[in-house]
Amino acid sequence: MSIGQTFRQLLFPVFLPTLLSFISLRASLVLLPLYVINQGYGPTLAGLIISIRGIGMLCADVPGGFLVSKIGDKWGMITGHLMAGLALILFALFEQRGMFVGAALISGAAFAVMMLARLSYVGEKCEAHERGRVIASMASLQRIGGILGPLGGGLIATWYGFVPALYLLALLSLLSALTIFVYCDNNLAPEGETAQSHAFIATIKANRAVFSTSGAGAIGLMCMRGASPLLITLFGNAIALSAAQIGFFASMTTILEFVMFLPGGYIMDRWGRKNTLIPGTLFMAFSLVILVLFPSLEGYVAGILLMALGNGLATGVIMSIGSDLAPEKSRGQFLGVWRFVCDLGFTGGPLFVTGLMGVCGLAGSSLALGALASGLVIYMGIYAPESLKRHPEK
């Protein structure tokens, strides 16, 4: 099958649901903290909601794999999108703190299940030489969703209110589920191919050096990446920007990330993975210094654009390092654990900010996060080998 036929085959089962789901996801990452604040709660709870969503994602990584292996890729994707829609409806219907927490957990678990099922489906439907282009196309659609979602969601929330915006985002998730139901084939794992619980511990033990060096740098980057949507929202709210304005600026950062995709990939393949991960993370960390020292519109724009520059520079580096380092005989197990470790950082970033916010405020907690992430990637730079060298040129 040609690459053109593969793309046509995946248009409705994969590409369209990816776009719709990431419009909903990226809009909700901006709107939900503002919605919680609008309901009379403080920024600490607003940050906690995003952190709890990450915890739901982290907790669902391993059991989500078991679920997808049992019910198949199609029903795994459908289940994830239905859960995402349900979470947004719960946010819109109820205003209690406990319901916000429960909905955030469901939202995170939904994302983990849908992504695991989608990647499994792509792996099944694509030849090995096609997967890179297909996954790169998915990544570009995710970024388009990151442009359209915050901008459109912010405008709707400003014009019509947060509740109609949340219902619209839920509808996008349900439309994704319907598209998958109509167009997607169901792929079940071959008999006896399901994951085993002991493989998780065994993989960590066998690759202890990798996870303690390269893994540290990956956690540093993912801490910044996980916290960045929350920080963009909270710093925007701190200088009294509206939901529409914050959504506009969040969309602008995604455009810059999209522009940096190609130069970041070139640097990564030409000069090594560490030469994108380390400077990308340090740029993001320094952006927090700008946001703290210059609490104005100009400082806000400069800070979030530098944050986007660093994030875009490091696009794709996490999975590239994982792919470089994965042992041939246990590639799938290693990449599953690598994803879990990276999700620890993605979840820990907003949780770290939220936990310190009550003690030292938004400024102090942000600077502490930047210092932690910088320390982790510098440690990686000193002690981790360059993973690209494992595959010398022929």
Coordinates of C-alpha atoms in Angstrom, one line a residue:
M1 CA 0.0 0.0 0.0
S2 CA 1.3 3.5 -0.9
I3 CA 1.7 6.2 1.6
G4 CA -1.1 8.1 -0.1
Q5 CA -3.4 5.2 0.3
T6 CA -2.4 4.9 4.0
F7 CA -3.2 8.5 4.6
R8 CA -6.6 8.2 2.9
Q9 CA -7.3 5.0 5.0
L10 CA -6.5 6.9 8.2
L11 CA -8.3 10.2 7.4
F12 CA -11.5 9.5 9.3
P13 CA -10.4 6.9 11.8
V14 CA -7.3 8.8 13.0
F15 CA -6.7 12.3 11.5
L16 CA -10.1 13.9 11.9
P17 CA -10.7 12.6 15.5
T18 CA -7.1 13.7 16.4
L19 CA -7.9 17.3 15.2
L20 CA -11.3 17.4 16.9
S21 CA -10.1 15.9 20.2
F22 CA -7.1 18.3 20.4
I23 CA -9.2 21.3 19.7
S24 CA -11.3 20.3 22.7
L25 CA -8.3 19.3 24.8
R26 CA -6.2 22.4 24.3
A27 CA -9.2 24.7 24.7
S28 CA -10.2 23.0 28.0
L29 CA -6.6 23.4 29.4
V30 CA -7.1 27.1 29.1
L31 CA -10.8 27.4 30.0
L32 CA -11.0 25.1 33.0
P33 CA -8.7 27.0 35.3
L34 CA -10.5 30.2 34.3
Y35 CA -13.9 28.6 34.8
V36 CA -12.9 27.4 38.3
I37 CA -11.7 30.9 39.2
N38 CA -14.9 32.3 37.8
Q39 CA -16.9 30.0 40.1
G40 CA -15.4 31.8 43.1
Y41 CA -12.5 29.5 43.8
G42 CA -8.9 30.6 44.0
P43 CA -6.0 30.0 41.6
T44 CA -4.7 27.2 43.8
L45 CA -7.8 25.0 43.1
A46 CA -7.6 26.1 39.4
G47 CA -4.0 24.8 39.3
L48 CA -5.0 21.7 41.2
I49 CA -7.6 20.7 38.6
I50 CA -4.9 20.6 35.9
S51 CA -2.6 18.7 38.2
I52 CA -5.3 16.2 39.0
R53 CA -6.0 15.7 35.3
G54 CA -2.4 14.7 35.0
I55 CA -2.7 12.3 37.8
G56 CA -5.7 10.7 36.1
M57 CA -3.6 10.3 32.9
L58 CA -0.7 8.8 34.8
C59 CA -2.8 6.3 36.7
A60 CA -4.5 5.2 33.5
D61 CA -1.3 4.6 31.5
V62 CA -0.8 1.0 32.5
P63 CA -4.4 -0.2 33.1
G64 CA -5.4 1.6 29.9
G65 CA -3.0 -0.7 28.0
F66 CA -4.8 -3.7 29.5
L67 CA -8.2 -2.2 28.6
V68 CA -7.2 -1.6 25.0
S69 CA -5.8 -5.1 24.6
K70 CA -9.1 -6.5 25.9
I71 CA -11.6 -4.4 23.9
G72 CA -9.6 -3.5 20.9
D73 CA -8.2 -0.2 19.4
K74 CA -11.6 1.0 18.0
W75 CA -13.5 0.7 21.3
G76 CA -10.5 2.0 23.2
M77 CA -10.6 5.2 21.2
I78 CA -14.4 5.4 21.5
T79 CA -14.2 4.9 25.3
G80 CA -11.6 7.6 25.7
H81 CA -13.5 10.2 23.7
L82 CA -16.8 9.4 25.5
M83 CA -15.0 9.7 28.8
A84 CA -13.5 13.1 27.7
G85 CA -17.0 14.3 26.7
L86 CA -18.5 13.1 30.0
A87 CA -15.8 15.0 32.0
L88 CA -16.6 18.3 30.3
I89 CA -20.3 17.8 30.8
L90 CA -19.7 17.2 34.5
F91 CA -17.7 20.4 34.7
A92 CA -20.5 22.3 33.1
L93 CA -23.3 20.7 35.2
F94 CA -21.8 20.8 38.7
E95 CA -20.0 23.5 40.7
Q96 CA -18.9 21.5 43.7
R97 CA -15.2 21.2 44.5
G98 CA -15.4 17.4 44.7
M99 CA -17.1 17.1 41.3
F100 CA -14.4 19.2 39.7
V101 CA -11.8 16.8 41.1
G102 CA -13.7 13.7 39.9
A103 CA -14.2 15.2 36.4
A104 CA -10.5 16.1 36.2
L105 CA -9.5 12.5 37.0
I106 CA -11.9 11.2 34.3
S107 CA -10.5 13.7 31.8
G108 CA -6.9 12.6 32.4
A109 CA -7.8 8.9 32.2
A110 CA -9.7 9.6 29.0
F111 CA -6.7 11.1 27.3
A112 CA -4.4 8.2 28.3
V113 CA -6.8 5.6 26.9
M114 CA -7.6 7.4 23.7
M115 CA -3.9 8.0 22.9
L116 CA -2.8 4.5 23.7
A117 CA -5.6 3.1 21.5
R118 CA -4.8 5.6 18.7
L119 CA -1.1 4.8 18.7
S120 CA -1.8 1.1 18.8
Y121 CA -4.2 1.5 15.8
V122 CA -1.6 3.4 13.8
G123 CA 1.0 0.8 14.6
E124 CA -1.3 -1.9 13.3
K125 CA -2.4 -0.1 10.2
C126 CA 0.9 1.4 9.0
E127 CA 4.0 -0.2 7.6
A128 CA 7.2 0.5 9.6
H129 CA 8.5 2.9 6.9
E130 CA 5.3 4.9 7.0
R131 CA 4.8 5.4 10.8
G132 CA 7.1 8.3 11.1
R133 CA 5.2 10.4 8.6
V134 CA 1.9 9.4 10.0
I135 CA 2.8 10.2 13.6
A136 CA 4.4 13.5 12.4
S137 CA 1.1 14.3 10.6
M138 CA -0.8 13.5 13.9
A139 CA 1.5 15.9 15.7
S140 CA 0.9 18.7 13.3
L141 CA -2.9 18.2 13.7
Q142 CA -2.4 18.3 17.5
R143 CA -0.8 21.7 17.1
I144 CA -3.5 23.0 14.7
G145 CA -5.9 21.9 17.5
G146 CA -3.8 23.9 19.9
I147 CA -4.2 27.0 17.7
L148 CA -7.9 26.7 17.1
G149 CA -9.0 25.4 20.5
P150 CA -7.8 28.1 22.9
L151 CA -8.7 30.9 20.4
G152 CA -12.2 29.6 19.6
G153 CA -12.9 28.4 23.1
G154 CA -11.8 31.7 24.7
L155 CA -14.0 33.7 22.3
I156 CA -17.1 31.6 23.0
A157 CA -16.5 31.7 26.7
T158 CA -16.2 35.5 26.6
W159 CA -19.3 36.0 24.4
Y160 CA -21.6 33.3 25.7
G161 CA -20.2 32.1 29.0
F162 CA -18.1 29.2 30.2
V163 CA -20.9 26.6 30.3
P164 CA -21.9 26.8 26.6
A165 CA -18.2 26.7 25.7
L166 CA -17.7 23.5 27.8
Y167 CA -20.8 21.9 26.2
L168 CA -19.4 22.7 22.7
L169 CA -16.0 21.1 23.6
A170 CA -17.9 18.0 24.9
L171 CA -19.7 17.9 21.6
L172 CA -16.4 17.8 19.7
S173 CA -15.3 14.8 21.8
L174 CA -18.6 13.0 21.1
L175 CA -18.3 13.7 17.4
S176 CA -14.8 12.2 17.5
A177 CA -16.3 9.0 19.1
L178 CA -19.0 8.9 16.4
T179 CA -16.5 9.3 13.6
I180 CA -14.4 6.4 15.0
F181 CA -17.5 4.2 15.4
V182 CA -18.5 4.7 11.8
Y183 CA -15.1 4.5 10.1
C184 CA -12.7 2.5 12.3
D185 CA -11.9 -1.2 12.1
N186 CA -11.4 -3.0 15.4
N187 CA -8.0 -4.5 16.1
L188 CA -7.7 -6.9 18.9
A189 CA -4.3 -7.9 20.4
P190 CA -3.2 -11.4 19.4
E191 CA -3.9 -14.1 22.0
G192 CA -1.2 -14.1 24.7
E193 CA 0.2 -10.7 23.7
T194 CA -1.2 -8.7 26.6
A195 CA 1.2 -6.9 29.0
Q196 CA 2.4 -8.5 32.2
S197 CA 2.7 -6.6 35.4
H198 CA 6.2 -7.9 36.3
A199 CA 7.6 -6.5 32.9
F200 CA 7.3 -3.0 34.2
I201 CA 9.7 -3.5 37.2
A202 CA 12.0 -5.7 35.1
T203 CA 12.3 -3.1 32.4
I204 CA 13.2 -0.4 34.9
K205 CA 15.8 -2.6 36.6
A206 CA 17.3 -3.6 33.2
N207 CA 17.6 0.0 32.1
R208 CA 18.4 1.7 35.4
A209 CA 21.2 3.8 34.0
V210 CA 19.1 5.1 31.1
F211 CA 16.2 6.1 33.3
S212 CA 18.4 7.7 36.0
T213 CA 20.3 9.9 33.4
S214 CA 18.3 10.4 30.2
G215 CA 15.1 9.9 32.1
A216 CA 16.0 12.8 34.5
G217 CA 16.3 15.2 31.5
A218 CA 13.1 13.9 30.1
I219 CA 11.3 14.5 33.4
G220 CA 12.7 18.1 33.5
L221 CA 11.4 18.9 30.0
M222 CA 8.0 17.3 30.7
C223 CA 7.6 19.2 34.0
M224 CA 7.9 22.4 32.0
R225 CA 5.7 21.2 29.2
G226 CA 3.0 19.9 31.5
A227 CA 2.9 23.2 33.5
S228 CA 3.1 25.6 30.6
P229 CA -0.7 25.7 29.7
L230 CA -1.5 26.3 33.4
L231 CA 1.2 29.0 33.8
I232 CA 0.1 30.8 30.6
T233 CA -3.4 30.9 32.0
L234 CA -2.6 31.9 35.5
F235 CA -0.1 34.6 34.5
G236 CA -2.6 36.0 32.1
N237 CA -5.3 36.0 34.7
A238 CA -2.8 37.8 37.1
I239 CA -2.6 40.8 34.7
A240 CA -6.4 40.8 34.2
L241 CA -6.6 39.4 30.7
S242 CA -10.0 38.0 29.6
A243 CA -10.6 34.4 28.6
A244 CA -10.6 35.5 24.9
Q245 CA -7.3 37.3 25.3
I246 CA -5.6 34.4 27.0
G247 CA -7.0 32.0 24.4
F248 CA -5.6 34.2 21.7
F249 CA -2.1 34.3 23.2
A250 CA -2.2 30.6 23.9
S251 CA -3.0 30.0 20.2
M252 CA -0.1 32.3 19.2
T253 CA 2.3 30.2 21.3
T254 CA 1.1 27.1 19.5
I255 CA 1.8 28.7 16.1
L256 CA 5.4 29.4 17.2
E257 CA 5.8 25.8 18.4
F258 CA 4.5 24.7 15.0
V259 CA 7.0 26.9 13.2
M260 CA 9.9 25.5 15.3
F261 CA 9.0 21.9 14.5
L262 CA 11.2 21.6 11.4
P263 CA 14.3 23.5 12.7
G264 CA 14.1 21.6 15.9
G265 CA 14.0 18.2 14.1
Y266 CA 16.9 19.2 11.9
I267 CA 19.1 20.2 14.9
M268 CA 18.1 17.0 16.7
D269 CA 19.1 14.8 13.7
R270 CA 22.2 16.8 12.8
W271 CA 23.7 17.6 16.2
G272 CA 22.0 15.3 18.6
R273 CA 19.0 15.0 20.9
K274 CA 20.6 16.7 23.9
N275 CA 21.1 19.8 21.8
T276 CA 17.4 20.3 21.5
L277 CA 16.2 19.0 24.9
I278 CA 18.6 21.0 27.1
P279 CA 18.3 24.4 25.4
G280 CA 14.6 24.0 24.9
T281 CA 14.0 23.3 28.6
L282 CA 16.4 26.2 29.6
F283 CA 14.5 28.6 27.4
M284 CA 11.2 27.5 29.0
A285 CA 12.7 27.9 32.5
F286 CA 14.1 31.4 31.7
S287 CA 10.7 32.4 30.3
L288 CA 9.3 32.1 33.9
V289 CA 11.9 34.6 35.1
I290 CA 10.5 37.1 32.5
L291 CA 6.9 36.4 33.5
V292 CA 7.7 37.0 37.2
L293 CA 9.9 40.1 36.8
F294 CA 7.7 41.9 34.2
P295 CA 4.1 41.6 35.3
S296 CA 2.8 43.6 32.3
L297 CA 1.3 42.7 28.9
E298 CA 4.7 43.2 27.2
G299 CA 6.4 41.0 29.7
Y300 CA 3.6 38.4 29.4
V301 CA 3.9 38.2 25.6
A302 CA 7.7 38.0 25.7
G303 CA 7.6 35.3 28.4
I304 CA 5.1 33.0 26.7
L305 CA 6.7 33.4 23.3
L306 CA 10.1 32.4 24.7
M307 CA 8.3 29.5 26.4
A308 CA 6.8 28.4 23.1
L309 CA 10.2 28.8 21.4
G310 CA 11.8 26.3 23.8
N311 CA 8.9 23.9 23.7
G312 CA 8.9 24.0 19.9
L313 CA 12.6 23.5 19.7
A314 CA 12.2 20.3 21.8
T315 CA 9.3 18.9 19.8
G316 CA 9.6 15.2 19.3
V317 CA 12.8 14.8 21.3
I318 CA 11.3 12.7 24.1
M319 CA 10.1 9.9 21.8
S320 CA 13.2 10.2 19.7
I321 CA 15.4 9.5 22.7
G322 CA 13.2 6.7 23.8
S323 CA 13.4 5.1 20.3
D324 CA 17.2 5.5 20.2
L325 CA 17.6 3.8 23.6
A326 CA 15.0 1.1 23.3
P327 CA 16.5 -2.5 23.3
E328 CA 15.6 -4.4 20.2
K329 CA 14.2 -7.4 22.2
S330 CA 12.0 -5.5 24.5
R331 CA 11.3 -2.3 22.5
G332 CA 7.5 -2.1 23.3
Q333 CA 8.0 -2.7 27.0
F334 CA 10.8 -0.1 27.2
L335 CA 8.8 2.5 25.3
G336 CA 5.8 1.9 27.6
V337 CA 7.8 2.5 30.7
W338 CA 9.6 5.5 29.1
R339 CA 6.1 7.0 28.4
F340 CA 5.2 6.4 32.0
V341 CA 8.3 8.1 33.3
C342 CA 7.7 11.1 31.0
D343 CA 4.1 11.3 32.2
L344 CA 5.4 11.5 35.8
G345 CA 7.1 14.7 34.8
F346 CA 4.1 16.0 32.8
T347 CA 1.9 15.4 35.8
G348 CA 4.4 16.6 38.3
G349 CA 5.0 20.0 36.7
P350 CA 1.6 21.5 37.4
L351 CA 1.3 19.6 40.7
F352 CA 4.6 21.1 41.8
V353 CA 3.4 24.6 41.0
T354 CA 0.1 24.0 42.7
G355 CA 1.6 22.6 45.8
L356 CA 4.0 25.5 46.3
M357 CA 1.5 28.2 45.3
G358 CA -0.1 28.4 48.7
V359 CA 3.3 28.9 50.3
C360 CA 5.2 31.2 48.0
G361 CA 2.6 32.3 45.4
L362 CA 2.5 32.0 41.7
A363 CA 5.9 33.8 41.2
G364 CA 7.8 31.7 43.7
S365 CA 6.4 28.4 42.7
S366 CA 7.1 29.1 39.0
L367 CA 10.7 30.1 39.6
A368 CA 11.1 26.9 41.8
L369 CA 9.8 24.8 38.9
G370 CA 12.2 26.5 36.4
A371 CA 15.1 25.8 38.8
L372 CA 14.2 22.2 39.2
A373 CA 13.7 21.6 35.5
S374 CA 17.0 23.3 34.7
G375 CA 18.9 21.2 37.3
L376 CA 17.5 18.0 35.8
V377 CA 18.5 18.8 32.2
I378 CA 21.9 20.0 33.2
Y379 CA 22.4 16.7 35.1
M380 CA 21.4 14.9 32.0
G381 CA 23.8 17.0 29.9
I382 CA 26.7 15.9 32.2
Y383 CA 25.9 12.3 32.8
A384 CA 23.7 11.0 30.0
P385 CA 25.3 9.8 26.7
E386 CA 24.1 11.3 23.4
S387 CA 21.5 8.7 22.3
L388 CA 22.0 9.5 18.6
K389 CA 25.5 8.0 18.7
R390 CA 23.9 4.6 19.2
H391 CA 23.1 4.5 15.5
P392 CA 26.3 5.6 13.7
E393 CA 26.0 6.7 10.0
K394 CA 26.8 4.1 7.4

